[in-house]
Coordinates of C-alpha atoms and ligand atoms in Angstrom, one line a residue:
X1 CA -9.0 38.0 37.8
X2 CA -7.7 35.2 40.0
X3 CA -6.4 32.0 38.5
X4 CA -6.3 28.8 40.6
X5 CA -4.0 26.0 39.5
X6 CA -3.7 22.5 41.1
X7 CA -0.5 20.7 40.3
X8 CA -0.1 17.1 41.4
X9 CA 3.0 15.0 42.4
X10 CA 3.7 11.8 40.7
X11 CA 4.6 8.2 41.4
X12 CA 6.5 5.8 39.2
X13 CA 5.5 2.1 39.2
X14 CA 8.7 1.1 37.3
X15 CA 11.2 2.5 34.8
X16 CA 13.7 4.4 36.9
X17 CA 16.5 6.4 35.4
X18 CA 15.4 5.3 32.0
X19 CA 13.8 8.7 31.0
X20 CA 17.0 10.5 30.2
X21 CA 18.2 7.4 28.3
X22 CA 15.4 7.4 25.8
X23 CA 13.6 4.5 27.6
X24 CA 10.1 3.8 28.9
X25 CA 8.6 4.8 32.2
X26 CA 5.3 3.9 33.9
X27 CA 4.2 6.7 36.2
X28 CA 0.9 8.3 37.3
X29 CA -0.1 11.6 38.8
X30 CA -1.3 11.4 42.4
X31 CA -4.1 12.9 44.5
X32 CA -1.6 15.1 46.5
X33 CA -1.1 18.6 45.1
X34 CA 0.4 22.1 45.1
X35 CA -2.3 24.8 44.8
X36 CA -1.6 28.2 43.4
X37 CA -3.7 31.4 43.4
X38 CA -2.3 34.2 41.3
X39 CA -3.5 37.7 40.4
X40 CA -2.0 40.9 38.9
X41 CA -0.9 43.9 40.9
X42 CA 0.2 47.4 40.1
X43 CA 3.9 47.9 41.3
X44 CA 7.0 46.1 40.2
X45 CA 7.5 43.9 43.3
X46 CA 6.1 40.4 42.8
X47 CA 5.4 38.2 45.8
X48 CA 5.2 34.4 46.0
X49 CA 3.9 33.3 49.4
X50 CA 4.3 29.6 50.2
X51 CA 2.1 28.5 53.1
X52 CA 3.6 25.0 53.4
X53 CA 7.1 26.4 54.1
X54 CA 5.8 29.6 55.6
X55 CA 8.0 31.8 53.5
X56 CA 7.7 34.6 51.0
X57 CA 9.7 35.4 48.0
X58 CA 9.7 39.0 47.0
X59 CA 11.4 40.0 43.7
X60 CA 11.5 42.8 41.1
X61 CA 9.9 41.5 37.9
X62 CA 12.5 43.5 35.9
X63 CA 15.6 42.0 37.7
X64 CA 15.5 38.2 37.8
X65 CA 18.6 36.6 39.3
X66 CA 19.4 33.3 41.0
X67 CA 18.7 33.0 44.8
X68 CA 20.6 31.2 47.5
X69 CA 17.3 29.7 48.7
X70 CA 16.7 26.5 46.7
X71 CA 12.9 26.7 46.2
X72 CA 13.1 30.3 45.1
X73 CA 14.9 29.2 42.0
X74 CA 12.0 27.2 40.7
X75 CA 9.9 30.3 40.7
X76 CA 12.7 32.7 39.5
X77 CA 13.7 30.2 36.7
X78 CA 10.2 30.0 35.4
X79 CA 9.7 33.8 35.4
X80 CA 13.1 34.1 33.7
X81 CA 11.9 31.8 30.9
X82 CA 8.7 33.8 30.3
X83 CA 10.4 37.2 30.5
X84 CA 12.8 36.2 27.8
X85 CA 10.0 35.1 25.5
X86 CA 7.1 37.5 26.2
X87 CA 6.8 41.3 26.7
X88 CA 3.6 41.5 28.6
X89 CA 4.6 39.9 31.9
X90 CA 3.9 42.4 34.7
X91 CA 3.8 42.2 38.5
X92 CA 1.6 39.7 40.4
X93 CA 1.0 38.1 43.7
X94 CA 0.8 34.3 44.1
X95 CA 0.0 32.2 47.1
X96 CA 1.2 28.6 47.2
X97 CA -0.3 25.8 49.4
X98 CA 0.7 22.2 49.3
X99 CA -0.1 18.8 50.7
X100 CA 2.7 17.3 48.6
X101 CA 5.7 16.3 50.8
X102 CA 8.9 18.1 49.7
X103 CA 12.1 16.2 48.9
X104 CA 10.3 12.8 49.2
X105 CA 11.0 11.9 45.5
X106 CA 7.4 12.5 44.4
X107 CA 8.3 15.4 42.3
X108 CA 7.3 18.5 44.3
X109 CA 9.8 20.5 42.3
X110 CA 8.4 19.6 38.8
X111 CA 4.9 20.2 40.3
X112 CA 6.0 23.6 41.4
X113 CA 7.5 24.7 38.1
X114 CA 4.6 23.1 36.1
X115 CA 1.9 24.7 38.2
X116 CA 3.6 28.1 38.3
X117 CA 4.1 28.0 34.5
X118 CA 0.4 27.3 34.0
X119 CA -0.5 30.1 36.4
X120 CA 1.6 32.6 34.4
X121 CA 0.3 31.3 31.1
X122 CA -3.3 31.8 32.1
X123 CA -2.8 35.1 34.0
X124 CA -1.1 36.8 31.0
X125 CA -3.1 35.0 28.4
X126 CA -0.1 33.3 26.7
X127 CA -0.2 30.5 24.1
X128 CA 1.6 27.5 25.5
X129 CA 0.3 24.0 25.7
X130 CA 1.2 21.0 28.0
X131 CA 4.1 19.9 25.8
X132 CA 5.6 23.4 26.1
X133 CA 5.4 23.2 29.9
X134 CA 7.3 19.9 29.8
X135 CA 10.1 21.8 28.0
X136 CA 9.9 24.8 30.4
X137 CA 10.5 22.5 33.4
X138 CA 13.6 21.1 31.6
X139 CA 14.8 24.7 30.9
X140 CA 14.4 25.7 34.6
X141 CA 16.0 22.5 35.9
X142 CA 19.0 22.8 33.6
X143 CA 19.6 26.6 33.9
X144 CA 18.5 27.4 37.4
X145 CA 18.8 24.2 39.4
X146 CA 21.7 22.5 37.7
X147 CA 20.0 19.2 37.1
X148 CA 20.2 17.2 33.8
X149 CA 16.8 15.7 34.5
X150 CA 14.5 13.7 32.1
X151 CA 10.9 14.4 31.2
X152 CA 9.1 11.8 33.3
X153 CA 8.0 14.0 36.1
X154 CA 6.7 17.0 34.2
X155 CA 5.1 14.9 31.5
X156 CA 3.1 12.9 34.2
X157 CA 2.1 16.0 36.1
X158 CA 0.7 17.6 32.9
X159 CA -0.8 14.5 31.2
X160 CA -1.9 12.4 34.2
X161 CA -5.3 10.7 34.1
X162 CA -7.3 9.4 37.1
X163 CA -6.9 5.6 37.7
X164 CA -4.5 5.4 34.8
X165 CA -0.7 5.0 34.5
X166 CA 1.1 6.5 31.6
X167 CA 3.4 4.2 29.5
X168 CA 5.6 6.9 28.1
X169 CA 8.3 6.3 25.6
X170 CA 10.8 9.1 26.4
X171 CA 12.6 8.6 23.1
X172 CA 9.8 10.3 21.2
X173 CA 7.2 11.3 23.9
X174 CA 4.6 8.8 22.5
X175 CA 2.4 7.5 25.3
X176 CA -0.7 5.5 26.1
X177 CA -2.8 5.2 29.2
X178 CA -3.0 1.9 31.2
X179 CA -5.8 1.4 33.6
X180 CA -4.7 0.7 37.1
X181 CA -7.5 0.0 39.4
X182 CA -7.8 -2.8 41.9
X183 CA -10.3 -3.5 44.7
X184 CA -7.8 -5.6 46.6
X185 CA -4.5 -3.8 46.2
X186 CA -3.2 -0.4 47.2
X187 CA -0.2 1.7 46.4
X188 CA 1.6 2.8 49.6
X189 CA 4.6 5.1 49.7
X190 CA 6.9 4.9 52.6
X191 CA 9.0 8.0 53.1
X192 CA 12.3 7.3 54.7
X193 CA 12.7 11.0 55.6
X194 CA 16.3 10.7 54.3
X195 CA 17.4 13.6 52.1
X196 CA 20.7 13.4 50.3
X197 CA 22.4 16.7 49.9
X198 CA 24.5 15.5 46.9
X199 CA 21.5 14.2 45.0
X200 CA 21.9 16.6 42.1
X201 CA 25.6 15.9 41.5
X202 CA 25.2 12.2 41.9
X203 CA 22.3 12.3 39.5
X204 CA 24.3 14.2 36.9
X205 CA 27.1 11.7 37.3
X206 CA 24.7 8.9 36.3
X207 CA 23.6 10.9 33.3
X208 CA 27.2 11.4 32.2
X209 CA 28.1 7.7 32.8
X210 CA 25.1 6.7 30.6
X211 CA 26.2 9.1 27.9
X212 CA 29.6 7.5 27.8
X213 CA 28.1 4.0 27.4
X214 CA 25.7 5.3 24.7
X215 CA 28.4 7.0 22.6
X216 CA 30.7 3.9 22.7
X217 CA 27.7 1.7 21.7
X218 CA 26.8 4.1 18.9
X219 CA 30.3 4.3 17.5
X220 CA 30.7 0.5 17.7
X221 CA 27.4 -0.3 16.0
X222 CA 27.5 2.8 13.8
X223 CA 24.1 3.9 15.1
X224 CA 22.4 6.8 16.8
X225 CA 20.2 4.9 19.2
X226 CA 19.6 6.0 22.8
X227 CA 21.1 3.8 25.5
X228 CA 17.9 2.3 26.7
X229 CA 17.1 1.0 23.2
X230 CA 20.1 -1.3 23.0
X231 CA 19.8 -5.0 23.9
X232 CA 21.8 -6.7 26.7
X233 CA 23.5 -8.9 24.1
X234 CA 24.7 -5.9 22.2
X235 CA 26.1 -4.4 25.4
X236 CA 27.9 -7.6 26.2
X237 CA 29.6 -7.5 22.8
X238 CA 31.4 -4.4 23.9
X239 CA 31.8 -5.2 27.6
X240 CA 35.7 -5.0 27.4
X241 CA 35.5 -1.4 26.1
X242 CA 33.7 -0.1 29.2
X243 CA 34.9 0.2 32.7
X244 CA 32.9 -1.8 35.3
X245 CA 30.9 1.2 36.6
X246 CA 29.8 2.3 33.1
X247 CA 29.0 -1.3 32.2
X248 CA 26.9 -1.7 35.3
X249 CA 25.0 1.5 34.7
X250 CA 24.2 0.6 31.1
X251 CA 23.3 -3.0 32.1
X252 CA 20.7 -1.6 34.6
X253 CA 19.2 0.9 32.1
X254 CA 18.7 -1.6 29.3
X255 CA 17.2 -4.3 31.7
X256 CA 15.0 -1.7 33.4
X257 CA 13.6 -0.5 30.1
X258 CA 12.7 -4.1 29.2
X259 CA 11.2 -4.7 32.6
X260 CA 9.0 -1.6 32.1
X261 CA 7.6 -2.8 28.8
X262 CA 6.9 -6.2 30.3
X263 CA 5.3 -4.6 33.4
X264 CA 2.8 -2.7 31.3
X265 CA 1.7 -6.0 29.8
X266 CA 1.4 -7.7 33.2
X267 CA -0.6 -4.8 34.6
X268 CA -3.0 -4.8 31.7
X269 CA -3.6 -8.5 32.5
X270 CA -4.0 -7.6 36.2
X271 CA -1.1 -9.9 36.9
X272 CA 0.1 -7.9 40.0
X273 CA 2.1 -10.8 41.4
X274 CA 4.2 -11.0 38.3
X275 CA 4.6 -7.3 38.2
X276 CA 5.6 -7.2 41.9
X277 CA 8.5 -9.6 41.2
X278 CA 9.8 -7.1 38.6
X279 CA 9.6 -4.3 41.2
X280 CA 12.0 -6.3 43.4
X281 CA 14.3 -6.9 40.4
X282 CA 14.2 -3.2 39.6
X283 CA 15.3 -2.4 43.2
X284 CA 18.1 -5.0 43.1
X285 CA 19.5 -3.2 40.0
X286 CA 19.1 0.3 41.4
X287 CA 20.9 -0.9 44.6
X288 CA 23.7 -2.9 43.1
X289 CA 24.3 -1.7 39.5
X290 CA 23.0 1.8 39.4
X291 CA 24.0 2.5 43.1
X292 CA 21.4 5.1 43.9
X293 CA 19.8 3.4 46.9
X294 CA 20.6 3.8 50.6
X295 CA 20.5 1.6 53.7
X296 CA 17.0 2.9 54.8
X297 CA 15.5 2.2 51.4
X298 CA 17.1 -1.3 51.2
X299 CA 15.9 -2.1 54.7
X300 CA 12.3 -1.5 53.8
X301 CA 12.5 -3.4 50.6
X302 CA 14.2 -6.4 52.3
X303 CA 11.6 -6.3 55.1
X304 CA 8.7 -6.5 52.7
X305 CA 10.2 -9.4 50.7
X306 CA 9.3 -11.7 53.7
X307 CA 5.7 -10.6 53.7
X308 CA 3.2 -12.4 51.6
X309 CA 0.8 -9.5 51.4
X310 CA 3.3 -7.2 49.9
X311 CA 3.4 -8.0 46.2
X312 CA 6.2 -5.7 45.3
X313 CA 8.5 -3.0 46.7
X314 CA 11.3 -0.8 45.4
X315 CA 12.9 2.6 45.8
X316 CA 11.2 5.3 43.7
X317 CA 12.6 8.4 41.9
X318 CA 16.1 9.7 41.8
X319 CA 17.2 7.8 44.9
X320 CA 19.6 8.3 47.8
X321 CA 16.6 8.7 50.1
X322 CA 13.0 9.6 49.5
X323 CA 10.3 6.9 49.3
X324 CA 9.8 3.3 48.5
X325 CA 6.7 2.4 46.5
X326 CA 4.9 -0.7 47.7
X327 CA 2.1 -2.8 46.3
X328 CA 0.1 -4.0 49.3
X329 CA -3.0 -6.1 49.8
X330 CA -5.6 -3.7 51.1
X331 CA -6.7 -5.8 54.1
X332 CA -3.2 -5.9 55.5
X333 CA -2.2 -2.3 54.9
X334 CA -2.7 -0.8 58.3
X335 CA -1.0 -3.7 60.1
X336 CA 1.8 -3.5 57.7
X337 CA 2.3 0.2 58.3
X338 CA 2.4 -0.4 62.0
X339 CA 4.9 -3.2 61.9
X340 CA 7.3 -1.6 59.4
X341 CA 7.1 1.8 61.2
X342 CA 8.0 0.3 64.5
X343 CA 10.9 -1.7 63.1
X344 CA 12.2 1.3 61.1
X345 CA 12.2 3.5 64.2
X346 CA 14.0 0.9 66.2
X347 CA 16.7 0.4 63.5
X348 CA 17.3 4.0 62.4
X349 CA 16.0 6.1 65.2
X350 CA 13.9 7.9 62.6
X351 CA 10.2 8.0 61.8
X352 CA 8.9 6.5 58.6
X353 CA 6.0 8.4 57.0
X354 CA 3.4 6.3 55.2
X355 CA 1.6 8.0 52.3
X356 CA -1.4 6.1 50.8
X357 CA -1.9 7.4 47.2
X358 CA -4.5 7.1 44.5
X359 CA -3.8 7.8 40.9
X360 CA -5.4 11.1 40.1
X361 CA -5.7 13.6 37.2
X362 CA -2.9 15.8 35.9
X363 CA -2.7 19.5 36.4
X364 CA -6.0 21.5 36.3
X365 CA -6.7 25.2 36.3
X366 CA -9.6 27.6 36.4
X367 CA -10.5 31.3 36.7
X368 CA -12.1 31.9 40.1
X369 CA -13.0 35.6 39.8
Ligands
GLA1 C1 14.1 12.2 39.1 C2 14.1 12.9 37.7 C3 13.3 12.1 36.7 C4 13.8 10.7 36.6 C5 13.9 10.1 38.0 C6 14.6 8.7 38.0 O1 12.8 12.1 39.6 O2 13.5 14.2 37.9 O3 13.4 12.7 35.4 O4 15.1 10.6 36.0 O5 14.6 10.9 38.9 O6 13.8 7.8 37.3

């Protein structure tokens, strides 16, 4: 028996760094995917072959330990989870192909863990559903990658629906779909091709700073709310108890959560102009208060702010590099790509990679033999 799994990446329209603060996000799965084919074999040596990075990972199913090669740990961490829970996991071979850019902030890592988890579940006939996979990704990220990540990426990858965004409340995982389809507007990602090596530690620093703000708010208001669910007025009441950095982080998270809820309303009304303005505000906060942007991302966002046919633009994902997400009038998209790419190359001596995306379905799987 061969199982084939297709696991997509994700975009996020707005609601950045709100997921691990119990706030809202507004992501969607995309039509770029990692594809797995997996089958059982007889000996103990398992092989994962990745065509996109032209590498193989060979390991003994009975001796799982962390690797020095980053991407191996997504696979090893997932197997480690299942080996601890199940006793019928035997050797297998798995091939992995992908048209999902790696390290571009469109969640290739969650797509890898989610897709591989589904492959193992189906191959060994295990009983885990989508919500379990969301938790498995968190397990692998925390224990094998060292990232205190939220649930946005894996939730979107598993629950995505074609032409729909997901308004997800990360406080209780309740969600609803919001149609996003326009004849005249397209979503365009612009990959800066900047990869920040310290992204994990900078990300975890933000998580810790937010936890400090949350616990001071909770003790002052004698409450147990998550940070994103406070109001700016409440935050300002305790401003003198927080250092400037922690205050700025909290200020951004609370405002971003409110922007996300407003955005979902504007998108429902097809008010893309109004929504685009909130994208710029989101970027402004990510740059100045949350401090997770970089000069390449800022350059693109500033460049677009002068163009009438770009409705909104902001950095997307964890930050420090990766992509901007842009809402662009369809008729102007090719000119826009040409103009911005030329200027980006001149300014940074680096290529910009445009990625036109459509909102697609979440993870799918089937038996092919
Ligand atoms: C990364 C994390 C997500 C989320 C974003 C920022 O993509 O994996 O959980 O926190 O950063 O919004």
